[in-house]
Short mmCIF file of C-alpha atoms and ligand atoms in Angstrom, two decimals:
data_model
loop_
_atom_site.label_atom_id
_atom_site.label_comp_id
_atom_site.label_asym_id
_atom_site.label_seq_id
_atom_site.Cartn_x
_atom_site.Cartn_y
_atom_site.Cartn_z
CA UNK A 1 110.78 92.13 146.04
CA UNK A 2 109.24 89.86 148.62
CA UNK A 3 108.12 86.53 147.21
CA UNK A 4 104.69 85.72 148.54
CA UNK A 5 103.29 82.22 148.10
CA UNK A 6 99.60 81.92 147.35
CA UNK A 7 97.59 79.94 149.88
CA UNK A 8 96.81 76.43 148.79
CA UNK A 9 94.09 76.08 146.21
CA UNK A 10 92.10 73.95 148.63
CA UNK A 11 92.00 76.75 151.17
CA UNK A 12 90.15 78.84 148.65
CA UNK A 13 87.16 76.54 148.62
CA UNK A 14 86.26 78.32 151.82
CA UNK A 15 85.35 81.49 149.97
CA UNK A 16 82.11 83.14 150.96
CA UNK A 17 80.41 86.16 149.53
CA UNK A 18 77.99 88.24 151.53
CA UNK A 19 74.33 88.69 150.73
CA UNK A 20 75.20 92.19 149.49
CA UNK A 21 77.43 90.89 146.71
CA UNK A 22 75.06 88.07 145.81
CA UNK A 23 72.28 90.63 145.52
CA UNK A 24 74.15 92.72 143.00
CA UNK A 25 75.69 89.94 140.97
CA UNK A 26 72.98 87.34 140.62
CA UNK A 27 69.91 89.12 139.43
CA UNK A 28 69.20 91.68 136.76
CA UNK A 29 66.01 92.57 138.59
CA UNK A 30 67.71 92.62 142.02
CA UNK A 31 67.77 95.60 144.37
CA UNK A 32 70.47 97.50 142.47
CA UNK A 33 68.71 97.35 139.10
CA UNK A 34 65.28 98.21 140.48
CA UNK A 35 66.57 101.50 141.91
CA UNK A 36 67.96 102.44 138.49
CA UNK A 37 71.46 101.07 139.16
CA UNK A 38 73.92 100.56 141.96
CA UNK A 39 74.18 103.52 144.32
CA UNK A 40 76.37 104.45 147.28
CA UNK A 41 74.85 104.49 150.78
CA UNK A 42 74.37 108.25 150.18
CA UNK A 43 72.22 107.46 147.12
CA UNK A 44 74.76 108.63 144.52
CA UNK A 45 75.43 106.70 141.30
CA UNK A 46 78.60 104.64 141.76
CA UNK A 47 81.75 105.73 139.94
CA UNK A 48 84.63 103.25 139.75
CA UNK A 49 88.20 104.39 138.98
CA UNK A 50 90.08 101.76 136.96
CA UNK A 51 93.83 102.37 136.87
CA UNK A 52 95.66 100.09 134.44
CA UNK A 53 99.40 99.63 134.03
CA UNK A 54 99.05 99.53 130.25
CA UNK A 55 96.65 99.03 127.39
CA UNK A 56 99.40 98.18 124.95
CA UNK A 57 99.03 94.44 125.44
CA UNK A 58 95.88 92.88 124.05
CA UNK A 59 94.85 91.16 127.27
CA UNK A 60 94.38 94.42 129.17
CA UNK A 61 92.05 95.74 126.48
CA UNK A 62 89.87 92.67 127.05
CA UNK A 63 90.05 93.18 130.84
CA UNK A 64 88.99 96.81 130.47
CA UNK A 65 86.13 96.08 128.07
CA UNK A 66 84.69 93.24 130.13
CA UNK A 67 85.09 95.14 133.40
CA UNK A 68 83.42 98.29 132.08
CA UNK A 69 80.53 96.33 130.54
CA UNK A 70 79.95 94.36 133.75
CA UNK A 71 80.09 97.47 135.94
CA UNK A 72 77.72 99.38 133.65
CA UNK A 73 75.31 96.45 133.69
CA UNK A 74 75.22 96.84 137.46
CA UNK A 75 74.48 100.56 137.05
CA UNK A 76 77.95 101.95 137.80
CA UNK A 77 80.16 104.25 135.70
CA UNK A 78 83.87 103.52 135.14
CA UNK A 79 86.63 106.08 134.61
CA UNK A 80 89.64 104.35 133.01
CA UNK A 81 93.27 105.49 133.15
CA UNK A 82 96.26 103.66 131.60
CA UNK A 83 99.79 104.52 132.70
CA UNK A 84 101.79 103.22 129.73
CA UNK A 85 104.06 101.10 131.96
CA UNK A 86 105.23 104.13 133.95
CA UNK A 87 105.02 104.12 137.74
CA UNK A 88 105.10 107.93 138.06
CA UNK A 89 102.23 108.24 135.61
CA UNK A 90 100.24 105.57 137.46
CA UNK A 91 100.69 107.32 140.83
CA UNK A 92 99.40 110.51 139.19
CA UNK A 93 96.50 108.62 137.54
CA UNK A 94 95.37 107.28 140.91
CA UNK A 95 95.66 110.71 142.54
CA UNK A 96 93.55 112.17 139.70
CA UNK A 97 90.88 109.51 140.21
CA UNK A 98 90.85 110.26 143.95
CA UNK A 99 90.44 113.99 143.24
CA UNK A 100 87.57 113.18 140.86
CA UNK A 101 85.82 111.59 143.83
CA UNK A 102 85.50 107.98 142.62
CA UNK A 103 83.77 105.66 145.09
CA UNK A 104 86.16 102.73 144.68
CA UNK A 105 89.49 102.13 142.93
CA UNK A 106 90.48 99.03 140.95
CA UNK A 107 94.19 98.96 140.17
CA UNK A 108 96.51 96.83 138.00
CA UNK A 109 99.91 98.01 139.26
CA UNK A 110 102.82 98.42 136.87
CA UNK A 111 105.18 98.04 139.82
CA UNK A 112 103.83 96.13 142.83
CA UNK A 113 106.16 98.08 145.13
CA UNK A 114 105.60 101.50 143.59
CA UNK A 115 102.17 102.58 144.76
CA UNK A 116 102.53 103.18 148.53
CA UNK A 117 101.84 106.93 148.41
CA UNK A 118 98.92 106.58 146.00
CA UNK A 119 97.33 103.85 148.13
CA UNK A 120 97.90 105.96 151.26
CA UNK A 121 96.06 108.84 149.55
CA UNK A 122 93.17 106.49 148.77
CA UNK A 123 93.16 105.29 152.39
CA UNK A 124 93.12 108.91 153.64
CA UNK A 125 90.22 109.72 151.30
CA UNK A 126 88.44 106.55 152.55
CA UNK A 127 88.23 105.15 149.03
CA UNK A 128 88.41 101.34 149.05
CA UNK A 129 91.05 99.89 146.70
CA UNK A 130 91.01 96.54 144.93
CA UNK A 131 94.16 95.09 143.34
CA UNK A 132 93.35 93.42 140.02
CA UNK A 133 95.46 90.56 138.61
CA UNK A 134 98.69 91.84 140.20
CA UNK A 135 99.24 92.25 143.93
CA UNK A 136 100.16 95.65 145.40
CA UNK A 137 102.77 95.04 148.08
CA UNK A 138 103.29 96.64 151.50
CA UNK A 139 100.14 98.78 151.53
CA UNK A 140 96.63 98.83 152.95
CA UNK A 141 94.50 97.48 150.11
CA UNK A 142 91.03 95.99 150.55
CA UNK A 143 90.80 93.05 148.12
CA UNK A 144 92.88 91.17 145.58
CA UNK A 145 91.44 89.25 142.63
CA UNK A 146 93.67 87.26 140.30
CA UNK A 147 94.33 83.96 138.56
CA UNK A 148 96.29 81.06 139.99
CA UNK A 149 99.63 82.51 139.00
CA UNK A 150 101.82 79.76 140.44
CA UNK A 151 99.77 77.25 138.45
CA UNK A 152 100.37 79.30 135.28
CA UNK A 153 104.13 78.76 135.72
CA UNK A 154 103.68 75.09 136.62
CA UNK A 155 101.56 74.43 133.52
CA UNK A 156 104.01 76.22 131.21
CA UNK A 157 106.91 74.15 132.55
CA UNK A 158 104.92 70.87 132.55
CA UNK A 159 104.07 71.38 128.88
CA UNK A 160 107.67 72.14 128.00
CA UNK A 161 108.99 69.10 129.90
CA UNK A 162 106.42 66.79 128.29
CA UNK A 163 107.61 67.83 124.81
CA UNK A 164 111.39 67.78 125.27
CA UNK A 165 113.53 65.29 123.30
CA UNK A 166 114.12 61.96 125.02
CA UNK A 167 117.44 60.29 125.74
CA UNK A 168 119.70 63.36 126.00
CA UNK A 169 120.09 66.50 128.04
CA UNK A 170 117.67 69.18 126.79
CA UNK A 171 118.82 72.78 126.43
CA UNK A 172 116.36 75.50 127.31
CA UNK A 173 116.20 79.30 127.56
CA UNK A 174 114.09 80.95 130.28
CA UNK A 175 112.55 84.38 129.71
CA UNK A 176 110.93 85.76 132.84
CA UNK A 177 108.59 88.77 133.04
CA UNK A 178 109.09 92.20 134.57
CA UNK A 179 110.75 91.94 137.99
CA UNK A 180 108.58 94.74 139.43
CA UNK A 181 105.44 92.68 138.72
CA UNK A 182 104.85 90.27 141.59
CA UNK A 183 103.15 87.87 139.15
CA UNK A 184 106.42 87.45 137.26
CA UNK A 185 107.97 86.04 140.45
CA UNK A 186 105.00 83.71 140.93
CA UNK A 187 105.19 82.43 137.34
CA UNK A 188 108.88 81.68 137.89
CA UNK A 189 108.11 80.03 141.21
CA UNK A 190 105.62 77.67 139.52
CA UNK A 191 108.11 76.92 136.73
CA UNK A 192 110.80 76.18 139.33
CA UNK A 193 108.55 73.60 141.03
CA UNK A 194 108.62 71.51 137.86
CA UNK A 195 112.09 72.30 136.50
CA UNK A 196 114.33 72.32 139.57
CA UNK A 197 114.45 68.52 140.04
CA UNK A 198 115.16 68.02 136.33
CA UNK A 199 117.89 70.66 136.31
CA UNK A 200 119.44 69.05 139.39
CA UNK A 201 119.33 65.57 137.88
CA UNK A 202 121.00 66.85 134.69
CA UNK A 203 118.05 66.19 132.36
CA UNK A 204 117.67 69.89 131.57
CA UNK A 205 120.31 72.58 131.13
CA UNK A 206 119.27 76.23 131.25
CA UNK A 207 121.64 77.75 128.69
CA UNK A 208 120.44 81.32 129.28
CA UNK A 209 117.88 83.11 131.46
CA UNK A 210 116.87 86.72 132.06
CA UNK A 211 114.02 89.07 133.09
CA UNK A 212 112.24 91.05 130.35
CA UNK A 213 112.11 94.64 131.57
CA UNK A 214 108.54 95.99 131.52
CA UNK A 215 107.39 92.69 129.91
CA UNK A 216 108.49 94.23 126.59
CA UNK A 217 108.68 91.94 123.52
CA UNK A 218 111.75 93.94 122.38
CA UNK A 219 113.50 92.88 125.61
CA UNK A 220 112.65 89.26 124.83
CA UNK A 221 114.22 89.65 121.37
CA UNK A 222 117.43 90.83 123.08
CA UNK A 223 117.36 87.97 125.59
CA UNK A 224 116.84 85.40 122.85
CA UNK A 225 119.62 86.91 120.71
CA UNK A 226 121.94 86.76 123.73
CA UNK A 227 120.95 83.10 124.24
CA UNK A 228 121.73 82.23 120.62
CA UNK A 229 125.05 84.07 120.79
CA UNK A 230 125.94 82.12 123.94
CA UNK A 231 124.58 78.65 123.14
CA UNK A 232 124.42 78.60 119.37
CA UNK A 233 121.48 77.09 117.45
CA UNK A 234 121.41 74.05 119.67
CA UNK A 235 118.36 75.08 121.77
CA UNK A 236 115.36 72.78 122.34
CA UNK A 237 112.87 75.09 124.00
CA UNK A 238 112.16 78.61 125.25
CA UNK A 239 110.16 78.97 128.43
CA UNK A 240 108.69 82.41 127.72
CA UNK A 241 106.47 83.69 130.52
CA UNK A 242 103.77 85.32 128.36
CA UNK A 243 102.67 85.73 124.77
CA UNK A 244 104.36 89.12 124.38
CA UNK A 245 107.76 87.74 125.33
CA UNK A 246 107.06 84.57 123.30
CA UNK A 247 106.49 86.83 120.28
CA UNK A 248 109.84 88.53 120.91
CA UNK A 249 111.64 85.19 121.23
CA UNK A 250 110.04 83.93 118.01
CA UNK A 251 111.11 87.07 116.14
CA UNK A 252 114.71 86.32 117.16
CA UNK A 253 114.30 82.64 116.22
CA UNK A 254 112.87 83.62 112.82
CA UNK A 255 116.03 85.62 112.07
CA UNK A 256 118.00 82.38 112.60
CA UNK A 257 115.47 80.24 110.63
CA UNK A 258 114.74 78.40 113.86
CA UNK A 259 111.08 79.38 114.33
CA UNK A 260 108.90 76.27 114.50
CA UNK A 261 111.93 74.10 115.35
CA UNK A 262 112.26 75.33 118.94
CA UNK A 263 109.34 74.88 121.34
CA UNK A 264 108.12 78.22 122.77
CA UNK A 265 105.60 78.62 125.61
CA UNK A 266 103.37 81.61 126.36
CA UNK A 267 100.45 82.96 128.36
CA UNK A 268 97.31 85.08 127.71
CA UNK A 269 95.84 83.49 124.55
CA UNK A 270 96.40 86.73 122.64
CA UNK A 271 95.26 86.65 119.01
CA UNK A 272 98.82 86.82 117.59
CA UNK A 273 99.88 83.96 119.89
CA UNK A 274 96.88 81.80 118.96
CA UNK A 275 97.72 82.40 115.30
CA UNK A 276 101.34 81.39 115.92
CA UNK A 277 100.13 78.23 117.67
CA UNK A 278 97.97 77.28 114.69
CA UNK A 279 100.90 78.04 112.35
CA UNK A 280 103.36 76.08 114.51
CA UNK A 281 105.87 78.72 115.65
CA UNK A 282 104.54 78.82 119.24
CA UNK A 283 103.63 75.59 121.03
CA UNK A 284 101.22 76.65 123.75
CA UNK A 285 99.67 79.44 125.75
CA UNK A 286 97.77 79.69 129.01
CA UNK A 287 94.18 80.84 128.61
CA UNK A 288 93.01 82.90 131.54
CA UNK A 289 89.23 83.40 131.28
CA UNK A 290 89.28 87.18 131.70
CA UNK A 291 85.50 87.30 131.62
CA UNK A 292 85.31 85.49 134.93
CA UNK A 293 87.92 87.67 136.61
CA UNK A 294 86.79 91.03 135.25
CA UNK A 295 83.11 90.36 135.90
CA UNK A 296 83.86 89.18 139.43
CA UNK A 297 86.00 92.26 140.07
CA UNK A 298 83.23 94.56 138.84
CA UNK A 299 80.77 92.84 141.19
CA UNK A 300 83.13 93.19 144.14
CA UNK A 301 83.83 96.86 143.30
CA UNK A 302 80.13 97.70 143.10
CA UNK A 303 79.32 95.80 146.30
CA UNK A 304 82.12 97.60 148.16
CA UNK A 305 80.93 101.00 146.91
CA UNK A 306 77.40 100.14 147.98
CA UNK A 307 78.73 99.68 151.49
CA UNK A 308 78.14 95.92 151.28
CA UNK A 309 81.70 94.57 151.24
CA UNK A 310 81.85 90.89 150.34
CA UNK A 311 83.11 88.49 152.99
CA UNK A 312 86.08 86.62 151.55
CA UNK A 313 87.70 84.14 153.89
CA UNK A 314 90.88 83.37 151.91
CA UNK A 315 93.68 85.88 152.42
CA UNK A 316 97.13 86.64 151.05
CA UNK A 317 99.85 88.46 152.97
CA UNK A 318 101.04 91.50 150.98
CA UNK A 319 103.66 92.42 153.57
CA UNK A 320 101.33 94.94 155.24
CA UNK A 321 98.23 92.86 156.04
CA UNK A 322 96.34 89.72 155.13
CA UNK A 323 94.39 90.87 152.09
CA UNK A 324 91.03 89.19 151.27
CA UNK A 325 91.87 87.22 148.18
CA UNK A 326 89.97 85.57 145.30
CA UNK A 327 91.55 83.62 142.48
CA UNK A 328 90.37 81.90 139.31
CA UNK A 329 91.67 78.85 137.47
CA UNK A 330 93.62 78.77 134.19
CA UNK A 331 93.60 76.48 131.11
CA UNK A 332 96.55 75.14 129.08
CA UNK A 333 95.98 75.59 125.33
CA UNK A 334 97.80 74.24 122.29
CA UNK A 335 96.79 73.48 118.70
CA UNK A 336 94.89 70.36 119.75
CA UNK A 337 92.42 72.04 122.12
CA UNK A 338 92.38 75.61 120.71
CA UNK A 339 88.86 75.25 119.27
CA UNK A 340 87.45 73.58 122.38
CA UNK A 341 88.78 76.25 124.74
CA UNK A 342 89.65 79.76 123.54
CA UNK A 343 87.35 79.64 120.51
CA UNK A 344 84.44 77.82 122.17
CA UNK A 345 84.56 80.42 124.95
CA UNK A 346 84.27 83.24 122.38
CA UNK A 347 87.66 84.68 123.41
CA UNK A 348 89.08 84.41 119.87
CA UNK A 349 87.23 83.74 116.61
CA UNK A 350 87.99 80.61 114.55
CA UNK A 351 88.01 82.72 111.37
CA UNK A 352 90.85 84.86 112.77
CA UNK A 353 93.03 81.83 113.40
CA UNK A 354 93.21 80.55 109.79
C1 BGC B 401 99.78 89.19 133.80
C2 BGC B 401 99.96 88.50 132.47
C3 BGC B 401 100.55 89.47 131.45
C4 BGC B 401 101.75 90.20 132.02
C5 BGC B 401 102.21 91.33 131.11
C6 BGC B 401 101.08 89.79 134.24
O1 BGC B 401 100.95 90.40 135.47
O2 BGC B 401 99.29 88.28 134.77
O3 BGC B 401 98.72 88.00 132.02
O4 BGC B 401 100.95 88.80 130.30
O5 BGC B 401 101.45 90.76 133.28
O6 BGC B 401 101.22 92.27 130.96
#
């Protein structure tokens, strides 16, 4: 897989949205609402096809719910498909949505390299396609909206480094995500920025590292068991790339009575992870305000279907073209700021975290 570096965060300040997008997103009584909802240039009610990799992880259920609510508020209808982490199923899902005549496609790819034929079909049918959260590589897509994925990795590693024991070499395990997901590479890239100098200087030793196939927690259990078999119980921290893999690592640590003694990172602010943070078996997570991303994506999708494509000046090279690109910031969360971030934002309820 090609590793593509995001443009600098500063470059993204130069992002500009067209009057068309502003018109649909800013005002309930704007042009779209006053005509009874967003319509295509031909006057038809807009239908958005949302193709998700999976709904088995909590975060994607939030993404779906927020996206659908935002699109419906703008007067559009959303048809949702989830591919259960199967590329063949996702290709078929997208083809089905094309056949149903959706006006725009929003896609979270399972495999960033696996959707060339489906995207080509969308191109042939003149249906614009927006990549959501994960980049689709080597194909003609129209927009890409995501979080600052390199920063996610940097923040995970910074937190880990700040909490390692002093005065001796620290031993860590690294659990990466699914190799087919371009984000997994970007998370690792961000982690490398922070860790590489410390590994080189001998302050940190990576005792075991591996990629969790399909981002599955069960894969993380296996990786963690392999790490314990190799390095013994003498492990200071686990740099897990998301909450699902953190959960897997913690299950393996629990079997060894090591949970709570070994620092574990995460990402997504899933309920189970926030509970583990409050209980002390997971140290941190990265909160990605899904409301911002999903709402923004719904606005872009509706604007595109209205024939008023937003002007976005930042781009990212996906190996086929420079794709107009929008990204949102992320927040590091641990026990100390859980209430002020994830809970204050309404993402998780305080009562659920007791
Ligand atoms: C997302 C993460 C998520 C992971 C597994 C990544 O592409 O950015 O938020 O935890 O996929 O679903």
